[in-house]
CSV table of C-alpha atoms in Angstrom, one decimal:
chain,number,residue,atom,x,y,z
A,1,MET,CA,-18.5,-24.4,-21.3
A,2,THR,CA,-18.5,-24.5,-17.5
A,3,ILE,CA,-16.7,-21.7,-15.5
A,4,THR,CA,-14.9,-22.9,-12.4
A,5,ILE,CA,-13.3,-20.5,-10.0
A,6,THR,CA,-11.4,-21.4,-6.7
A,7,ALA,CA,-11.9,-19.9,-3.4
A,8,PHE,CA,-10.8,-20.4,0.3
A,9,GLU,CA,-12.1,-23.4,1.9
A,10,ARG,CA,-12.2,-21.3,4.9
A,11,SER,CA,-11.6,-17.5,4.3
A,12,PRO,CA,-9.4,-15.6,6.6
A,13,ASP,CA,-12.0,-13.0,6.9
A,14,GLY,CA,-14.8,-15.5,8.0
A,15,GLY,CA,-17.2,-14.5,5.2
A,16,LYS,CA,-16.9,-10.8,5.1
A,17,GLY,CA,-16.6,-10.9,1.5
A,18,LEU,CA,-13.1,-9.5,1.4
A,19,ALA,CA,-11.3,-12.5,-0.1
A,20,ARG,CA,-10.8,-11.9,-3.8
A,21,ASP,CA,-13.1,-14.6,-5.0
A,22,THR,CA,-16.0,-12.2,-4.2
A,23,ARG,CA,-14.8,-9.8,-6.8
A,24,VAL,CA,-14.9,-12.7,-9.5
A,25,ARG,CA,-18.1,-13.9,-8.3
A,26,TRP,CA,-19.4,-10.4,-8.4
A,27,ALA,CA,-18.4,-9.8,-12.0
A,28,LEU,CA,-19.9,-13.4,-13.1
A,29,GLU,CA,-23.2,-12.3,-11.4
A,30,GLU,CA,-23.2,-9.0,-13.2
A,31,ALA,CA,-22.7,-10.8,-16.4
A,32,GLY,CA,-25.3,-13.5,-15.6
A,33,GLN,CA,-22.9,-16.3,-15.9
A,34,PRO,CA,-23.3,-19.4,-14.0
A,35,TYR,CA,-20.3,-20.8,-12.3
A,36,GLU,CA,-18.9,-23.7,-10.2
A,37,VAL,CA,-16.6,-23.2,-7.3
A,38,ARG,CA,-13.8,-25.4,-6.2
A,39,LEU,CA,-12.9,-24.9,-2.5
A,40,VAL,CA,-9.2,-25.1,-1.7
A,41,SER,CA,-7.4,-25.3,1.8
A,42,PHE,CA,-4.3,-23.2,2.6
A,43,ALA,CA,-2.4,-26.4,2.6
A,44,ALA,CA,-3.7,-27.5,-0.9
A,45,MET,CA,-3.0,-23.9,-2.2
A,46,LYS,CA,0.8,-24.5,-1.8
A,47,GLN,CA,0.8,-28.0,-3.6
A,48,PRO,CA,1.8,-28.6,-7.1
A,49,THR,CA,-1.6,-29.2,-8.3
A,50,HIS,CA,-2.7,-25.6,-7.4
A,51,LEU,CA,0.7,-24.0,-8.2
A,52,ALA,CA,0.2,-25.1,-11.7
A,53,LEU,CA,-2.9,-23.1,-12.1
A,54,HIS,CA,-1.6,-20.2,-9.7
A,55,PRO,CA,2.2,-19.9,-9.6
A,56,PHE,CA,1.8,-17.7,-6.5
A,57,GLY,CA,-0.3,-20.2,-4.6
A,58,GLN,CA,-3.4,-18.0,-4.2
A,59,ILE,CA,-7.2,-17.9,-5.0
A,60,PRO,CA,-9.1,-17.1,-7.1
A,61,THR,CA,-8.2,-19.0,-10.4
A,62,TYR,CA,-10.6,-19.2,-13.4
A,63,GLU,CA,-11.0,-22.2,-15.7
A,64,GLU,CA,-13.2,-22.5,-18.8
A,65,GLY,CA,-12.5,-25.3,-21.3
A,66,ASP,CA,-9.0,-24.7,-22.5
A,67,LEU,CA,-8.4,-21.5,-20.6
A,68,ALA,CA,-6.8,-21.4,-17.1
A,69,MET,CA,-6.1,-18.1,-15.7
A,70,PHE,CA,-5.1,-16.3,-12.4
A,71,GLU,CA,-4.9,-12.8,-11.0
A,72,THR,CA,-8.2,-11.4,-10.0
A,73,GLY,CA,-8.0,-8.2,-12.1
A,74,ALA,CA,-7.2,-10.3,-15.3
A,75,ILE,CA,-10.1,-12.7,-14.5
A,76,VAL,CA,-12.6,-9.6,-13.9
A,77,LEU,CA,-11.3,-7.9,-17.1
A,78,HIS,CA,-11.7,-11.3,-19.1
A,79,ILE,CA,-15.4,-11.7,-18.0
A,80,ALA,CA,-16.1,-8.0,-18.6
A,81,ALA,CA,-14.7,-8.1,-22.1
A,82,ARG,CA,-16.9,-11.2,-23.0
A,83,HIS,CA,-20.0,-10.4,-21.7
A,84,ALA,CA,-22.3,-7.4,-21.5
A,85,GLY,CA,-22.8,-5.4,-18.3
A,86,LEU,CA,-19.3,-4.4,-17.2
A,87,LEU,CA,-17.8,-2.5,-19.8
A,88,PRO,CA,-19.3,0.3,-22.1
A,89,ASP,CA,-19.5,-0.2,-25.8
A,90,ASP,CA,-17.8,3.0,-26.8
A,91,ALA,CA,-14.1,2.4,-27.3
A,92,CYS,CA,-12.9,5.5,-25.4
A,93,ALA,CA,-15.4,4.8,-22.4
A,94,ARG,CA,-14.2,1.3,-22.4
A,95,ALA,CA,-10.7,2.4,-22.0
A,96,ARG,CA,-11.5,4.6,-19.3
A,97,ALA,CA,-13.4,1.9,-17.4
A,98,ILE,CA,-10.3,-0.3,-17.7
A,99,THR,CA,-8.3,2.6,-16.4
A,100,TRP,CA,-10.3,2.6,-13.2
A,101,MET,CA,-9.7,-1.1,-12.7
A,102,PHE,CA,-6.1,-0.5,-12.8
A,103,ALA,CA,-6.3,2.4,-10.6
A,104,ALA,CA,-8.2,0.4,-8.0
A,105,LEU,CA,-5.8,-2.4,-8.1
A,106,ASN,CA,-2.4,-0.5,-8.4
A,107,THR,CA,-3.0,2.9,-7.0
A,108,VAL,CA,-5.5,2.7,-4.3
A,109,GLU,CA,-5.2,-0.9,-3.0
A,110,PRO,CA,-1.5,-0.9,-2.1
A,111,PRO,CA,-1.7,1.6,0.7
A,112,ILE,CA,-4.8,-0.3,1.9
A,113,LEU,CA,-3.1,-3.6,1.9
A,114,ASP,CA,-0.3,-1.9,3.8
A,115,LEU,CA,-2.7,-1.4,6.5
A,116,VAL,CA,-3.3,-5.1,6.7
A,117,THR,CA,0.5,-5.7,6.8
A,118,ALA,CA,0.8,-3.0,9.7
A,119,ARG,CA,-2.0,-4.3,11.7
A,120,ILE,CA,-1.8,-8.0,11.3
A,121,LEU,CA,1.4,-9.4,9.9
A,122,GLU,CA,3.6,-6.8,11.8
A,123,ALA,CA,1.1,-6.4,14.8
A,124,ASP,CA,3.5,-7.9,17.2
A,125,LYS,CA,6.6,-5.9,15.9
A,126,PRO,CA,8.0,-3.1,18.4
A,127,TRP,CA,7.3,-0.5,15.7
A,128,ALA,CA,3.7,-1.6,14.9
A,129,ARG,CA,1.9,1.3,16.8
A,130,GLN,CA,4.3,4.1,16.0
A,131,ARG,CA,4.2,3.1,12.2
A,132,LEU,CA,0.4,2.9,11.9
A,133,PRO,CA,-0.3,6.8,11.5
A,134,LEU,CA,2.1,7.0,8.6
A,135,VAL,CA,0.2,4.2,6.8
A,136,ILE,CA,-3.1,5.5,7.5
A,137,ASP,CA,-2.1,9.1,6.1
A,138,ARG,CA,-1.1,7.4,3.1
A,139,ILE,CA,-4.5,5.9,2.6
A,140,ARG,CA,-6.1,9.4,3.4
A,141,ASP,CA,-4.2,10.9,0.6
A,142,ARG,CA,-5.4,8.5,-2.0
A,143,LEU,CA,-8.9,8.6,-0.6
A,144,GLY,CA,-8.9,12.5,-0.9
A,145,GLN,CA,-7.9,12.2,-4.5
A,146,LEU,CA,-10.4,9.7,-5.3
A,147,SER,CA,-13.2,11.6,-3.7
A,148,ALA,CA,-12.4,14.8,-5.6
A,149,ARG,CA,-12.6,13.0,-8.7
A,150,LEU,CA,-15.9,11.1,-7.9
A,151,GLY,CA,-17.5,14.5,-7.0
A,152,ASP,CA,-21.2,14.2,-6.9
A,153,ALA,CA,-21.4,11.4,-9.4
A,154,ASP,CA,-22.8,7.8,-8.7
A,155,TRP,CA,-20.0,6.0,-10.5
A,156,LEU,CA,-16.4,6.8,-11.5
A,157,ASP,CA,-17.1,7.4,-15.2
A,158,GLY,CA,-20.7,7.3,-16.4
A,159,ALA,CA,-22.6,4.0,-16.0
A,160,PHE,CA,-21.4,1.4,-13.4
A,161,SER,CA,-18.4,-0.6,-14.9
A,162,ALA,CA,-15.7,-3.0,-13.9
A,163,GLY,CA,-13.7,-0.2,-12.8
A,164,ASP,CA,-16.5,0.6,-10.1
A,165,LEU,CA,-16.7,-3.2,-9.5
A,166,MET,CA,-12.9,-3.2,-8.6
A,167,MET,CA,-12.8,0.2,-6.8
A,168,VAL,CA,-15.8,-0.7,-4.4
A,169,SER,CA,-14.2,-4.0,-3.7
A,170,VAL,CA,-10.9,-2.5,-2.8
A,171,LEU,CA,-12.5,0.2,-0.6
A,172,LEU,CA,-14.6,-2.4,1.1
A,173,ARG,CA,-11.4,-3.5,2.8
A,174,LEU,CA,-11.4,-0.3,4.8
A,175,ARG,CA,-14.8,-0.6,6.4
A,176,ALA,CA,-13.8,-2.0,9.7
A,177,SER,CA,-11.0,0.6,10.1
A,178,GLY,CA,-13.5,3.5,10.0
A,179,ILE,CA,-11.2,5.4,7.5
A,180,LEU,CA,-13.9,5.2,4.9
A,181,ASP,CA,-16.5,7.0,7.1
A,182,GLU,CA,-14.0,10.0,7.0
A,183,PHE,CA,-15.2,10.3,3.2
A,184,PRO,CA,-18.9,10.2,3.3
A,185,ASP,CA,-19.2,10.4,-0.6
A,186,LEU,CA,-16.9,7.3,-0.9
A,187,ALA,CA,-18.8,5.6,1.7
A,188,ALA,CA,-22.1,6.2,-0.2
A,189,TYR,CA,-20.4,5.1,-3.3
A,190,VAL,CA,-19.3,1.8,-1.5
A,191,ALA,CA,-22.9,1.4,-0.2
A,192,ARG,CA,-24.2,1.9,-3.6
A,193,GLY,CA,-22.1,-1.1,-4.9
A,194,GLU,CA,-23.0,-3.3,-2.1
A,195,ALA,CA,-26.8,-2.6,-2.8
A,196,ARG,CA,-26.5,-4.1,-6.3
A,197,PRO,CA,-28.3,-7.4,-6.6
A,198,ALA,CA,-25.4,-8.9,-8.2
A,199,TYR,CA,-23.2,-8.0,-5.4
A,200,ARG,CA,-25.6,-9.3,-2.9
A,201,ARG,CA,-25.7,-12.7,-4.7
A,202,ALA,CA,-21.9,-12.8,-4.7
A,203,PHE,CA,-21.8,-11.9,-1.1
A,204,GLU,CA,-24.4,-14.4,0.0
A,205,ALA,CA,-22.7,-17.1,-1.9
A,206,GLN,CA,-19.2,-16.7,-0.3
A,207,LEU,CA,-21.0,-16.3,3.0
A,208,ALA,CA,-22.6,-19.7,2.6
A,209,VAL,CA,-19.3,-21.2,2.0
A,210,ASN,CA,-17.8,-19.6,5.2
A,211,THR,CA,-20.8,-20.3,7.5
A,212,GLY,CA,-21.8,-23.8,6.0
A,213,LYS,CA,-25.3,-22.3,5.6
A,214,ALA,CA,-27.3,-21.9,2.5
A,215,PRO,CA,-27.5,-18.5,0.9
A,216,THR,CA,-30.1,-16.1,2.6
A,217,ALA,CA,-30.9,-14.4,-0.6
B,1,MET,CA,-3.8,10.7,-34.4
B,2,THR,CA,-0.9,11.9,-32.5
B,3,ILE,CA,-0.3,10.0,-29.3
B,4,THR,CA,0.9,12.2,-26.4
B,5,ILE,CA,2.3,10.8,-23.2
B,6,THR,CA,3.4,12.7,-20.0
B,7,ALA,CA,6.6,12.1,-18.1
B,8,PHE,CA,8.7,13.6,-15.3
B,9,GLU,CA,10.5,16.9,-16.2
B,10,ARG,CA,13.1,15.4,-13.9
B,11,SER,CA,12.8,11.9,-13.1
B,12,PRO,CA,13.6,11.0,-9.2
B,13,ASP,CA,15.8,8.2,-10.5
B,14,GLY,CA,17.9,10.6,-12.7
B,15,GLY,CA,17.2,8.6,-15.8
B,16,LYS,CA,17.7,4.9,-14.8
B,17,GLY,CA,14.4,4.0,-16.7
B,18,LEU,CA,12.4,3.1,-13.5
B,19,ALA,CA,9.9,6.0,-14.0
B,20,ARG,CA,6.7,4.4,-15.3
B,21,ASP,CA,6.8,6.5,-18.5
B,22,THR,CA,9.4,4.1,-19.5
B,23,ARG,CA,6.9,1.2,-19.6
B,24,VAL,CA,4.7,3.2,-21.9
B,25,ARG,CA,7.5,4.2,-24.1
B,26,TRP,CA,8.7,0.7,-24.4
B,27,ALA,CA,5.1,-0.5,-25.4
B,28,LEU,CA,4.9,2.2,-28.0
B,29,GLU,CA,8.4,1.2,-29.5
B,30,GLU,CA,7.3,-2.4,-29.5
B,31,ALA,CA,4.2,-1.5,-31.3
B,32,GLY,CA,6.1,0.9,-33.6
B,33,GLN,CA,4.0,3.8,-32.9
B,34,PRO,CA,5.4,7.5,-32.7
B,35,TYR,CA,4.6,9.4,-29.8
B,36,GLU,CA,5.2,12.9,-28.3
B,37,VAL,CA,6.1,13.5,-24.7
B,38,ARG,CA,4.8,16.6,-22.6
B,39,LEU,CA,7.1,16.8,-19.6
B,40,VAL,CA,5.6,17.9,-16.2
B,41,SER,CA,7.1,19.2,-13.1
B,42,PHE,CA,6.4,17.9,-9.6
B,43,ALA,CA,4.5,21.1,-8.9
B,44,ALA,CA,2.6,21.0,-12.1
B,45,MET,CA,1.5,17.4,-11.4
B,46,LYS,CA,-0.6,18.5,-8.5
B,47,GLN,CA,-2.3,21.5,-10.3
B,48,PRO,CA,-5.9,21.3,-11.7
B,49,THR,CA,-4.7,21.0,-15.3
B,50,HIS,CA,-2.8,17.8,-14.6
B,51,LEU,CA,-5.2,16.5,-12.1
B,52,ALA,CA,-8.0,16.6,-14.8
B,53,LEU,CA,-6.0,14.0,-16.7
B,54,HIS,CA,-4.6,11.9,-13.7
B,55,PRO,CA,-6.9,12.1,-10.6
B,56,PHE,CA,-3.8,10.9,-8.5
B,57,GLY,CA,-1.4,13.6,-9.7
B,58,GLN,CA,1.1,11.1,-11.2
B,59,ILE,CA,2.7,10.3,-14.6
B,60,PRO,CA,2.3,8.9,-17.1
B,61,THR,CA,-0.7,9.8,-18.9
B,62,TYR,CA,-1.9,9.0,-22.5
B,63,GLU,CA,-3.9,11.2,-25.1
B,64,GLU,CA,-4.8,10.2,-28.4
B,65,GLY,CA,-7.7,12.2,-30.1
B,66,ASP,CA,-10.8,11.9,-27.9
B,67,LEU,CA,-9.3,9.5,-25.6
B,68,ALA,CA,-7.4,10.5,-22.3
B,69,MET,CA,-6.2,7.8,-20.0
B,70,PHE,CA,-4.0,7.4,-17.0
B,71,GLU,CA,-2.5,4.3,-15.0
B,72,THR,CA,0.4,2.6,-16.8
B,73,GLY,CA,-1.1,-0.9,-16.8
B,74,ALA,CA,-4.3,0.5,-18.7
B,75,ILE,CA,-2.3,2.6,-21.0
B,76,VAL,CA,0.1,-0.5,-22.0
B,77,LEU,CA,-2.9,-2.9,-22.2
B,78,HIS,CA,-4.6,-0.2,-24.6
B,79,ILE,CA,-1.6,0.0,-26.8
B,80,ALA,CA,-1.1,-3.9,-26.9
B,81,ALA,CA,-4.7,-4.4,-27.8
B,82,ARG,CA,-4.7,-2.1,-30.8
B,83,HIS,CA,-1.2,-2.8,-32.4
B,84,ALA,CA,0.7,-6.1,-33.2
B,85,GLY,CA,3.6,-7.1,-31.3
B,86,LEU,CA,2.6,-7.3,-27.7
B,87,LEU,CA,-0.4,-9.7,-27.4
B,88,PRO,CA,-0.7,-13.1,-29.1
B,89,ASP,CA,-3.8,-13.7,-31.5
B,90,ASP,CA,-5.0,-16.8,-29.7
B,91,ALA,CA,-7.8,-15.8,-27.4
B,92,CYS,CA,-6.4,-18.0,-24.4
B,93,ALA,CA,-2.9,-17.1,-25.0
B,94,ARG,CA,-4.0,-13.4,-25.1
B,95,ALA,CA,-5.8,-14.0,-21.7
B,96,ARG,CA,-2.8,-15.5,-20.1
B,97,ALA,CA,-0.4,-12.7,-21.3
B,98,ILE,CA,-2.8,-10.0,-19.7
B,99,THR,CA,-2.9,-12.4,-16.6
B,100,TRP,CA,0.9,-11.7,-16.5
B,101,MET,CA,0.5,-8.0,-16.8
B,102,PHE,CA,-1.9,-7.9,-13.7
B,103,ALA,CA,0.5,-10.5,-11.8
B,104,ALA,CA,3.4,-8.1,-12.4
B,105,LEU,CA,1.6,-5.1,-11.2
B,106,ASN,CA,-0.5,-6.7,-8.3
B,107,THR,CA,1.4,-9.6,-6.9
B,108,VAL,CA,5.1,-8.8,-7.7
B,109,GLU,CA,5.3,-5.1,-7.6
B,110,PRO,CA,3.7,-4.3,-4.2
B,111,PRO,CA,6.4,-6.0,-2.2
B,112,ILE,CA,9.0,-4.3,-4.4
B,113,LEU,CA,7.5,-1.0,-3.8
B,114,ASP,CA,7.5,-1.5,0.1
B,115,LEU,CA,11.3,-1.7,-0.2
B,116,VAL,CA,11.2,1.9,-1.8
B,117,THR,CA,8.9,2.8,1.2
B,118,ALA,CA,11.2,1.1,3.7
B,119,ARG,CA,14.6,2.3,2.4
B,120,ILE,CA,13.6,5.9,1.3
B,121,LEU,CA,10.3,7.2,2.6
B,122,GLU,CA,10.8,5.6,6.1
B,123,ALA,CA,14.7,5.8,6.1
B,124,ASP,CA,14.9,8.0,9.0
B,125,LYS,CA,12.4,6.2,11.2
B,126,PRO,CA,13.5,4.4,14.3
B,127,TRP,CA,12.3,1.1,12.9
B,128,ALA,CA,13.9,1.4,9.4
B,129,ARG,CA,16.9,-0.9,10.0
B,130,GLN,CA,14.8,-3.6,11.9
B,131,ARG,CA,12.0,-3.9,9.5
B,132,LEU,CA,14.1,-4.2,6.3
B,133,PRO,CA,14.7,-7.8,6.5
B,134,LEU,CA,11.0,-8.6,6.7
B,135,VAL,CA,10.4,-6.5,3.5
B,136,ILE,CA,13.0,-8.3,1.7
B,137,ASP,CA,12.0,-11.6,2.8
B,138,ARG,CA,8.6,-10.9,1.2
B,139,ILE,CA,10.3,-10.0,-2.0
B,140,ARG,CA,12.2,-13.2,-1.9
B,141,ASP,CA,9.1,-15.3,-1.4
B,142,ARG,CA,7.5,-13.7,-4.7
B,143,LEU,CA,10.6,-14.0,-6.7
B,144,GLY,CA,11.1,-17.8,-5.6
B,145,GLN,CA,7.6,-18.5,-7.0
B,146,LEU,CA,8.2,-16.5,-10.1
B,147,SER,CA,11.3,-18.1,-10.7
B,148,ALA,CA,9.8,-21.7,-10.3
B,149,ARG,CA,7.3,-20.8,-12.9
B,150,LEU,CA,9.7,-19.2,-15.5
B,151,GLY,CA,11.8,-22.3,-15.3
B,152,ASP,CA,14.0,-22.6,-18.4
B,153,ALA,CA,11.9,-20.7,-20.5
B,154,ASP,CA,12.8,-17.4,-22.3
B,155,TRP,CA,9.4,-15.6,-21.5
B,156,LEU,CA,6.6,-16.2,-19.0
B,157,ASP,CA,4.3,-17.8,-21.6
B,158,GLY,CA,5.4,-18.6,-25.1
B,159,ALA,CA,6.6,-15.5,-27.1
B,160,PHE,CA,7.5,-12.0,-25.4
B,161,SER,CA,4.2,-10.2,-24.5
B,162,ALA,CA,3.0,-7.2,-22.6
B,163,GLY,CA,3.1,-9.5,-19.7
B,164,ASP,CA,6.9,-9.8,-20.0
B,165,LEU,CA,7.1,-6.1,-20.6
B,166,MET,CA,5.6,-5.3,-17.4
B,167,MET,CA,7.2,-8.0,-15.5
B,168,VAL,CA,10.8,-7.1,-16.6
B,169,SER,CA,9.8,-3.4,-15.8
B,170,VAL,CA,8.8,-4.3,-12.4
B,171,LEU,CA,11.9,-6.4,-11.6
B,172,LEU,CA,14.2,-3.8,-12.9
B,173,ARG,CA,13.3,-1.9,-9.8
B,174,LEU,CA,15.3,-4.3,-7.7
B,175,ARG,CA,18.6,-4.2,-9.6
B,176,ALA,CA,20.2,-1.7,-7.4
B,177,SER,CA,19.4,-3.9,-4.2
B,178,GLY,CA,21.3,-6.9,-5.4
B,179,ILE,CA,18.2,-9.1,-4.7
B,180,LEU,CA,17.7,-9.9,-8.2
B,181,ASP,CA,21.1,-11.4,-8.5
B,182,GLU,CA,20.0,-14.1,-5.8
B,183,PHE,CA,17.8,-15.5,-8.8
B,184,PRO,CA,20.1,-15.8,-11.7
B,185,ASP,CA,17.3,-17.0,-14.0
B,186,LEU,CA,15.4,-13.8,-13.3
B,187,ALA,CA,18.1,-11.7,-13.5
B,188,ALA,CA,18.9,-13.2,-17.2
B,189,TYR,CA,15.0,-12.8,-18.0
B,190,VAL,CA,15.4,-9.1,-17.1
B,191,ALA,CA,18.6,-8.9,-19.3
B,192,ARG,CA,16.7,-10.3,-22.2
B,193,GLY,CA,14.0,-7.8,-21.9
B,194,GLU,CA,16.5,-4.9,-21.7
B,195,ALA,CA,18.3,-6.4,-24.8
B,196,ARG,CA,15.1,-5.6,-27.0
B,197,PRO,CA,15.8,-3.0,-29.3
B,198,ALA,CA,12.4,-1.4,-28.3
B,199,TYR,CA,13.5,-1.2,-24.8
B,200,ARG,CA,16.9,0.3,-25.7
B,201,ARG,CA,15.0,3.0,-27.7
B,202,ALA,CA,12.6,3.8,-24.7
B,203,PHE,CA,15.5,3.8,-22.3
B,204,GLU,CA,17.5,6.3,-24.2
B,205,ALA,CA,14.5,8.5,-25.1
B,206,GLN,CA,13.9,8.9,-21.2
B,207,LEU,CA,17.5,9.1,-20.5
B,208,ALA,CA,17.8,11.8,-22.9
B,209,VAL,CA,15.2,13.9,-21.2
B,210,ASN,CA,16.9,13.5,-17.8
B,211,THR,CA,20.6,14.2,-18.9
B,212,GLY,CA,19.5,16.9,-21.3
B,213,LYS,CA,21.4,15.0,-24.0
B,214,ALA,CA,20.2,13.6,-27.4
B,215,PRO,CA,19.7,9.9,-27.4
B,216,THR,CA,22.9,7.8,-28.3
B,217,ALA,CA,20.9,5.1,-30.0
């Protein structure tokens, strides 16, 4: 059955790989699954056809035969659970890898998204500059805890898993801010993720959409 | 094997059921699984013993034989996947129920948690009052979309699932704000969740800890 995902017709990041379709593309590349992409404009995302697929009017979505899903975390978990390469076989190790997926999305990403709120959505507000240090300190607290847990390991719990895929994807949002560089072990962890051939293919594929060029890979 | 979870020795909400152990208790009650609770003080949560279990120094955690997990979403999914009552058998319906778990935690809860940030963590800041309407409007946007999807249904996708457990738990955070009452269908949805015997048992159990009284159930 053909897998079809949706992605921005034109990503707000211009192709830096921060739009969430990159996470799903990466998971599909790790799993060795071909997929098709349907591009959606901002206007179309708020129309009934897309809202039927995604009630919050966002991307990505995932369609495969009778199945239609939204939410990046759920889609990546679905791919990881059905194909080899993203979750360990051992039941306990599998549960821990899924734990890291949720930790990335629920514990590490929220303060990072708040930086987007502070810097972009509220950039023109009178409190923008004064509030920023608070937001950044919350991120530093989380990164300090994550760094302490990662220690000298390459990945968060044994071999690379969907948990690492999600954590690297979340941390990538911080690169432009320079905050990641305050934690060299986490910067190296992110670089290991980016160096994976499956990530490169996913990145190039989303870049090609956003530049209108063919993949360079 | 005995299941042991952790919970606040004294919850910041004084027993209103908003601490995340209530979500895990609810899942265990729906699944009919007995469990033990180890209470943790705020000071102990930041000590090495607890950090070994939960790298971000929070509750709940989940221990069962060789398995140790953190992250509420991962724990509830683990319980739901192993016991009847929280996920449908049909593979597509199961994927959609898991989608709603992620939607609750990643799409609906973040703006709601920002209300806690605005009202409590940043209550003494000069921008607190001026920023609040922005935060509340973001919540209203999400609730409007959720309400449109729920429509006249009792639950988000067929029978009650772990997706509803998580969504109801997330929406409960809004009760005190009055925002939930602007969406009578969502208020009724939350009430249906609270009326479930398993929720009542979970609520009473956490209340007993926080009041030092035996459960009234």
